[in-house]
Short mmCIF file of C-alpha atoms in Angstrom, two decimals:
data_model
loop_
_atom_site.label_atom_id
_atom_site.label_comp_id
_atom_site.label_asym_id
_atom_site.label_seq_id
_atom_site.Cartn_x
_atom_site.Cartn_y
_atom_site.Cartn_z
CA MET A 1 64.11 75.03 101.36
CA ARG A 2 61.48 77.26 102.89
CA LEU A 3 57.78 77.13 101.97
CA ASN A 4 55.98 80.17 103.45
CA MET A 5 52.60 79.88 101.77
CA TYR A 6 50.92 76.99 100.09
CA ARG A 7 47.52 76.91 98.44
CA LEU A 8 46.52 74.27 95.93
CA THR A 9 43.31 74.37 93.82
CA TRP A 10 42.25 73.78 90.30
CA PHE A 11 40.93 76.31 87.81
CA ARG A 12 39.86 79.17 90.23
CA GLN A 13 42.75 79.04 92.65
CA THR A 14 46.47 79.28 92.23
CA LEU A 15 49.56 77.67 93.74
CA PHE A 16 51.92 80.14 95.29
CA VAL A 17 55.26 79.11 96.68
CA LEU A 18 57.59 81.65 98.31
CA PHE A 19 60.91 80.04 97.61
CA LEU A 20 64.28 81.72 98.09
CA GLY A 21 62.72 85.09 97.56
CA CYS A 22 60.85 84.05 94.34
CA LEU A 23 57.10 84.12 93.90
CA ILE A 24 56.25 81.01 91.93
CA LEU A 25 53.06 80.32 90.00
CA PRO A 26 52.72 76.83 88.54
CA SER A 27 49.83 76.61 86.12
CA GLY A 28 48.15 73.68 84.43
CA ALA A 29 49.54 72.09 81.33
CA LEU A 30 50.10 75.05 79.03
CA GLY A 31 47.36 77.01 80.75
CA GLN A 32 43.81 77.25 79.61
CA THR A 33 44.48 79.38 76.53
CA ARG A 34 46.97 77.26 74.53
CA ASN A 35 46.37 74.09 72.63
CA HIS A 36 48.76 71.14 72.73
CA PRO A 37 48.66 67.36 72.88
CA LEU A 38 50.67 66.75 76.03
CA GLY A 39 48.00 67.09 78.74
CA GLN A 40 49.28 67.29 82.29
CA ASN A 41 52.84 66.44 81.22
CA LEU A 42 53.40 69.93 79.98
CA ARG A 43 53.51 72.44 82.82
CA PHE A 44 54.07 76.20 83.00
CA THR A 45 55.64 77.81 86.08
CA LYS A 46 55.74 81.62 86.56
CA PHE A 47 57.88 83.23 89.19
CA GLU A 48 59.33 86.52 90.19
CA SER A 49 63.11 86.66 89.75
CA ASN A 50 65.06 88.68 92.24
CA THR A 51 68.15 88.58 90.11
CA LEU A 52 66.43 90.11 87.04
CA ALA A 53 64.52 92.77 88.99
CA GLY A 54 65.89 96.25 88.73
CA ASN A 55 67.46 95.80 85.34
CA LEU A 56 68.00 99.21 83.68
CA ILE A 57 65.78 98.66 80.66
CA ALA A 58 62.79 97.63 82.77
CA ASP A 59 62.50 94.20 81.17
CA PRO A 60 60.06 91.98 83.14
CA SER A 61 61.49 90.12 86.10
CA ARG A 62 58.41 87.88 86.23
CA ARG A 63 59.24 84.98 83.93
CA GLU A 64 57.74 81.68 82.86
CA LEU A 65 59.29 78.26 82.45
CA MET A 66 57.95 75.46 80.22
CA VAL A 67 58.44 72.15 81.89
CA LEU A 68 58.03 68.81 80.13
CA LEU A 69 57.40 65.93 82.49
CA PRO A 70 58.17 62.42 81.18
CA PRO A 71 55.48 59.83 80.30
CA SER A 72 56.07 57.86 83.48
CA TYR A 73 55.92 60.91 85.76
CA TYR A 74 52.41 60.24 87.10
CA ARG A 75 52.64 56.51 87.05
CA ASN A 76 55.16 56.22 89.91
CA LEU A 77 54.82 59.14 92.33
CA SER A 78 57.96 58.25 94.23
CA LYS A 79 60.31 58.20 91.22
CA ARG A 80 62.65 61.07 90.56
CA PHE A 81 64.14 62.05 87.24
CA PRO A 82 67.20 63.76 85.75
CA ALA A 83 66.61 67.26 84.48
CA VAL A 84 67.94 69.18 81.49
CA TYR A 85 67.71 72.96 81.29
CA LEU A 86 67.39 74.14 77.68
CA LEU A 87 68.39 77.59 76.46
CA HIS A 88 67.05 79.12 73.19
CA GLY A 89 68.81 81.21 70.57
CA VAL A 90 68.80 84.91 69.79
CA GLY A 91 66.02 86.76 68.04
CA LYS A 92 62.80 86.87 70.08
CA ARG A 93 62.21 89.77 72.45
CA ARG A 94 59.67 87.91 74.63
CA ASP A 95 58.82 84.30 75.57
CA GLY A 96 61.72 82.60 73.86
CA HIS A 97 60.96 79.35 75.77
CA LEU A 98 57.81 78.85 73.76
CA ASP A 99 59.94 77.99 70.70
CA PHE A 100 60.70 74.65 72.28
CA LEU A 101 57.04 73.42 72.21
CA PRO A 102 57.27 71.52 68.84
CA LEU A 103 60.53 69.94 69.98
CA PHE A 104 58.95 68.98 73.35
CA ILE A 105 56.14 67.18 71.54
CA GLU A 106 58.68 65.23 69.49
CA LEU A 107 60.87 64.37 72.47
CA PHE A 108 57.84 63.29 74.58
CA ASN A 109 56.90 60.82 71.86
CA HIS A 110 60.46 59.53 71.73
CA MET A 111 60.32 58.94 75.52
CA LYS A 112 56.91 57.32 75.18
CA ASN A 113 58.24 55.01 72.49
CA LYS A 114 61.36 54.15 74.51
CA LYS A 115 63.67 55.90 72.06
CA LEU A 116 64.79 58.36 74.68
CA ASP A 117 65.19 57.83 78.46
CA ASP A 118 62.63 59.55 80.71
CA MET A 119 63.82 62.95 81.90
CA ILE A 120 62.45 66.31 82.86
CA LEU A 121 63.05 69.10 80.33
CA VAL A 122 62.93 72.75 81.30
CA ALA A 123 62.73 75.47 78.68
CA VAL A 124 64.13 78.75 79.98
CA ASP A 125 63.05 82.28 78.85
CA GLY A 126 66.30 84.06 78.12
CA THR A 127 64.85 86.99 76.09
CA THR A 128 65.44 90.67 76.52
CA ILE A 129 63.99 93.61 74.62
CA PHE A 130 67.27 93.56 72.59
CA GLY A 131 66.55 90.10 71.28
CA GLY A 132 68.53 87.92 73.72
CA SER A 133 70.47 87.93 76.98
CA TYR A 134 73.37 85.70 76.05
CA TYR A 135 72.56 84.37 79.49
CA ALA A 136 74.98 86.90 80.92
CA HIS A 137 75.19 89.06 84.07
CA SER A 138 74.79 92.73 83.22
CA PRO A 139 73.07 95.65 85.10
CA THR A 140 71.45 96.58 81.77
CA ILE A 141 69.50 93.30 81.42
CA GLY A 142 69.85 91.64 84.84
CA ASN A 143 71.83 88.66 86.22
CA PHE A 144 70.81 85.83 83.90
CA GLU A 145 73.62 83.60 85.27
CA LYS A 146 72.20 83.57 88.77
CA TYR A 147 68.63 83.48 87.48
CA ILE A 148 69.37 80.11 85.86
CA GLY A 149 72.11 78.64 87.98
CA GLU A 150 70.37 79.38 91.29
CA GLU A 151 66.77 80.59 91.04
CA ILE A 152 65.41 78.42 88.21
CA VAL A 153 67.11 75.18 89.42
CA ALA A 154 65.92 75.75 92.95
CA THR A 155 62.39 76.50 91.75
CA VAL A 156 62.20 73.41 89.56
CA ASP A 157 63.65 71.18 92.36
CA SER A 158 61.00 72.53 94.79
CA LEU A 159 58.04 71.87 92.49
CA TYR A 160 58.93 68.74 90.49
CA ARG A 161 60.48 65.39 91.34
CA THR A 162 64.03 66.00 90.03
CA LYS A 163 67.13 64.14 90.95
CA SER A 164 68.82 67.24 92.27
CA ALA A 165 72.39 65.90 92.59
CA ARG A 166 74.68 67.61 90.03
CA GLN A 167 75.34 64.43 88.05
CA PHE A 168 71.64 64.36 87.09
CA LEU A 169 71.46 67.98 85.96
CA ALA A 170 72.52 69.29 82.58
CA VAL A 171 72.35 72.67 80.87
CA ALA A 172 72.22 72.79 77.11
CA GLY A 173 71.21 75.00 74.27
CA PHE A 174 71.32 76.01 70.63
CA SER A 175 73.21 79.01 69.15
CA MET A 176 73.10 81.77 71.77
CA GLY A 177 71.83 79.07 74.06
CA GLY A 178 74.81 76.86 73.36
CA HIS A 179 77.10 79.78 74.14
CA GLY A 180 75.26 80.43 77.41
CA ALA A 181 75.17 76.78 78.39
CA ILE A 182 78.99 76.41 78.15
CA LYS A 183 79.58 79.51 80.32
CA LEU A 184 76.96 78.45 82.90
CA ALA A 185 78.56 75.02 83.12
CA MET A 186 81.88 76.75 83.83
CA LYS A 187 80.54 79.06 86.45
CA TYR A 188 77.98 76.71 87.97
CA SER A 189 79.86 73.39 87.77
CA ASP A 190 78.69 72.63 91.31
CA VAL A 191 75.10 72.67 90.01
CA PHE A 192 75.40 71.14 86.49
CA GLY A 193 77.21 67.86 85.87
CA GLN A 194 76.87 67.89 82.08
CA VAL A 195 76.63 70.52 79.33
CA GLY A 196 75.51 70.46 75.68
CA SER A 197 76.17 73.11 73.06
CA LEU A 198 74.55 72.88 69.57
CA SER A 199 76.16 75.30 67.22
CA GLY A 200 77.06 77.51 70.14
CA SER A 201 77.25 81.04 68.85
CA PRO A 202 79.86 82.25 69.31
CA MET A 203 82.41 79.93 70.92
CA SER A 204 85.02 82.49 69.93
CA ILE A 205 83.99 85.92 68.74
CA ARG A 206 87.20 86.63 66.85
CA TYR A 207 85.65 85.31 63.57
CA ARG A 208 82.79 87.76 63.84
CA LYS A 209 84.86 90.92 64.08
CA SER A 210 84.59 92.06 60.47
CA ILE A 211 80.88 91.15 60.34
CA TYR A 212 80.03 93.33 63.41
CA ARG A 213 82.38 96.12 62.37
CA ASN A 214 80.89 96.51 58.97
CA ALA A 215 77.29 96.28 60.23
CA LEU A 216 77.78 98.77 63.11
CA ARG A 217 79.69 101.36 61.18
CA ASN A 218 77.06 101.68 58.49
CA HIS A 219 73.78 101.42 60.46
CA ARG A 220 71.32 104.04 61.51
CA LYS A 221 71.63 104.42 65.26
CA PRO A 222 68.42 104.35 67.21
CA LYS A 223 67.84 106.83 70.01
CA THR A 224 65.34 104.67 71.90
CA ILE A 225 64.58 101.00 72.35
CA GLU A 226 61.36 101.46 70.36
CA GLN A 227 63.34 102.82 67.42
CA LEU A 228 65.73 99.90 67.67
CA ILE A 229 62.88 97.40 67.36
CA GLU A 230 61.29 99.33 64.49
CA MET A 231 64.44 100.10 62.49
CA HIS A 232 66.27 96.75 62.94
CA PRO A 233 63.93 93.75 63.28
CA TYR A 234 65.65 90.40 63.58
CA GLU A 235 64.10 89.06 60.45
CA LYS A 236 65.81 91.77 58.39
CA ASN A 237 69.17 92.13 60.15
CA TRP A 238 70.16 89.44 62.61
CA THR A 239 73.68 90.82 62.80
CA LEU A 240 72.58 94.16 64.23
CA VAL A 241 70.11 92.51 66.64
CA ALA A 242 72.85 90.21 67.88
CA ALA A 243 75.28 93.12 68.20
CA TYR A 244 72.94 95.12 70.39
CA ALA A 245 72.09 92.11 72.45
CA LYS A 246 75.80 91.44 72.95
CA ALA A 247 76.50 95.09 73.87
CA ALA A 248 73.74 95.05 76.45
CA ALA A 249 75.20 91.80 77.93
CA PHE A 250 78.97 92.39 77.65
CA SER A 251 79.47 96.13 77.48
CA PRO A 252 76.79 97.85 79.62
CA ASN A 253 77.01 101.52 80.42
CA LEU A 254 75.01 102.81 83.33
CA SER A 255 75.49 106.38 82.25
CA LYS A 256 74.12 106.09 78.68
CA PRO A 257 70.31 105.86 78.84
CA PRO A 258 68.01 104.73 77.38
CA LEU A 259 69.88 101.82 75.89
CA TYR A 260 72.56 101.63 78.63
CA LEU A 261 75.24 100.03 76.42
CA ASN A 262 78.42 100.71 74.52
CA LEU A 263 78.97 99.54 70.99
CA PRO A 264 82.34 98.67 69.51
CA PHE A 265 83.74 100.31 66.37
CA GLU A 266 82.03 103.63 66.98
CA ALA A 267 85.37 105.51 66.50
CA PRO A 268 86.73 105.04 62.96
CA GLU A 269 90.34 105.35 64.09
CA VAL A 270 89.92 102.51 66.58
CA ASP A 271 89.91 98.96 65.37
CA GLU A 272 92.49 96.46 66.65
CA ASP A 273 92.58 97.98 70.11
CA ASP A 274 88.85 98.88 70.40
CA PRO A 275 88.27 98.62 74.20
CA ILE A 276 84.63 97.64 73.76
CA TRP A 277 85.47 94.78 71.44
CA THR A 278 88.10 93.70 73.99
CA LEU A 279 85.28 93.42 76.62
CA TRP A 280 83.28 91.22 74.26
CA TYR A 281 86.33 89.11 73.50
CA ASP A 282 87.20 88.60 77.16
CA ASP A 283 83.77 87.20 77.87
CA ASP A 284 83.52 84.55 75.16
CA PRO A 285 83.86 80.81 75.92
CA LEU A 286 87.27 80.37 74.33
CA GLY A 287 88.79 83.11 76.46
CA LEU A 288 87.31 81.59 79.67
CA VAL A 289 88.67 78.03 79.20
CA ALA A 290 91.99 78.78 80.97
CA ARG A 291 90.29 80.45 83.87
CA TYR A 292 87.66 77.65 84.34
CA GLN A 293 89.72 74.58 83.35
CA ARG A 294 89.43 73.05 86.75
CA GLN A 295 85.65 73.39 86.74
CA LEU A 296 85.36 72.04 83.21
CA LYS A 297 87.38 68.97 84.18
CA THR A 298 84.81 68.06 86.82
CA LEU A 299 81.93 67.80 84.29
CA GLU A 300 80.70 64.33 83.48
CA ARG A 301 80.33 65.19 79.81
CA ILE A 302 80.72 68.14 77.48
CA TYR A 303 78.75 67.69 74.28
CA ILE A 304 79.43 69.93 71.24
CA ASP A 305 78.27 70.00 67.63
CA HIS A 306 78.28 72.35 64.68
CA GLY A 307 77.73 72.19 60.95
CA HIS A 308 80.64 71.83 58.45
CA ASP A 309 79.45 75.03 56.79
CA GLU A 310 79.62 77.07 59.99
CA THR A 311 82.97 78.86 59.78
CA THR A 312 82.41 81.89 62.05
CA LEU A 313 81.45 80.21 65.33
CA GLY A 314 84.96 79.50 66.56
CA THR A 315 83.92 76.01 67.73
CA GLU A 316 86.99 74.21 66.40
CA ASP A 317 89.28 76.69 68.21
CA PHE A 318 87.29 76.12 71.36
CA VAL A 319 87.60 72.30 71.10
CA ARG A 320 91.36 72.67 70.54
CA GLU A 321 91.61 74.87 73.59
CA LEU A 322 89.81 72.23 75.64
CA ALA A 323 92.33 69.70 74.38
CA ARG A 324 95.18 71.88 75.38
CA TYR A 325 94.08 71.48 78.97
CA GLY A 326 93.39 67.79 78.63
CA ILE A 327 89.66 68.08 78.37
CA GLY A 328 87.92 65.86 75.78
CA PRO A 329 84.36 66.67 74.72
CA THR A 330 81.95 64.53 72.80
CA TYR A 331 82.24 66.36 69.47
CA TYR A 332 80.25 66.07 66.21
CA ILE A 333 80.52 67.91 62.93
CA TYR A 334 77.49 67.33 60.75
CA ARG A 335 76.89 68.19 57.11
CA GLY A 336 74.85 71.30 57.09
CA ASP A 337 74.43 74.79 58.35
CA HIS A 338 73.29 76.47 61.59
CA VAL A 339 69.74 75.14 61.78
CA ASP A 340 69.97 71.90 59.77
CA LYS A 341 68.83 68.67 61.44
CA LEU A 342 68.05 70.50 64.68
CA SER A 343 65.43 68.11 66.04
CA TYR A 344 67.69 65.10 65.47
CA ARG A 345 70.65 66.92 66.98
CA TYR A 346 68.72 67.57 70.18
CA LEU A 347 67.70 64.00 70.30
CA ARG A 348 71.25 62.76 69.80
CA MET A 349 72.55 65.13 72.44
CA LEU A 350 69.96 64.09 75.02
CA ARG A 351 70.62 60.41 74.31
CA THR A 352 74.28 61.00 74.83
CA LEU A 353 73.78 62.91 78.13
CA SER A 354 71.52 60.15 79.35
CA LEU A 355 74.27 57.57 79.01
CA THR A 356 75.90 58.94 82.12
CA TRP A 357 72.75 58.42 84.15
CA MET A 358 72.55 54.74 83.33
CA TYR A 359 75.47 54.07 85.70
CA GLU A 360 74.29 56.20 88.62
#
């Protein structure tokens, strides 16, 4: 770790750390402009990401993390803590990490009341102008895999008292975030020792084929990103927003400005053998299990849940594929749909992940 420049002050001065090519700006708890009850235990860190810089759609490479420090963090200045990196779902086009604030308040109180072990929680901003990155590596949106697995983890380790050994680091998320967490755990199993996926969407994209085909064949195609945002807001058509986000992540096209992506099902005569759909299918978690089975077997725990009403995620197929390679996850099916009982599900997942740390 290299620290080239260090200046620490309060209010009028700023902490800059040049670390692995990233310019990092830790601010006070939620800054001076946002209200919250967590005081100095809620921190915001801004840094310049080298791996997101130069993306074709000119999305910002300067990103912010929201970091929740446990209640005991300032009581024992020599103590280090496990860290969990949390990934949000699809929909927002900026600052998706802020959605975790209400959950962070709940989880802090659970830690304070000894209902959850103390840990550091890091909310990651995985947004793009398309509504989400799927935490993928694409020239259109940037390399979100390296951004999380290398830059963010190194940044947090340099600024906060984490236990940096892999058995104390987990990556987890909901919906798009659950999808991304599973793939990051496969590709960065040397960094993360555990993974959690809450209603990971999708775990196998095969069940979404008719949904995306129908939506894409009948929609008005935008000519610019501004038109895309105006014509297809997430609140009115999540399917199209998710489709464009997936296309930017999984089927980029450097020669098709200004969106720089290919959509499947654009040719009516092509369906079963649509080459763009094949690209999407090749990059979903189910299809990657065989390739990353060795890495998955090294994980201390794989935590998965989904609702009994969720029939298009492919989670059950994914769990069966894990079993085919002798990999047994902690697996829950709850009564409900995609967003039901979400706060409790996060709490149960974090409690389960923390069981591993008790014996380290």
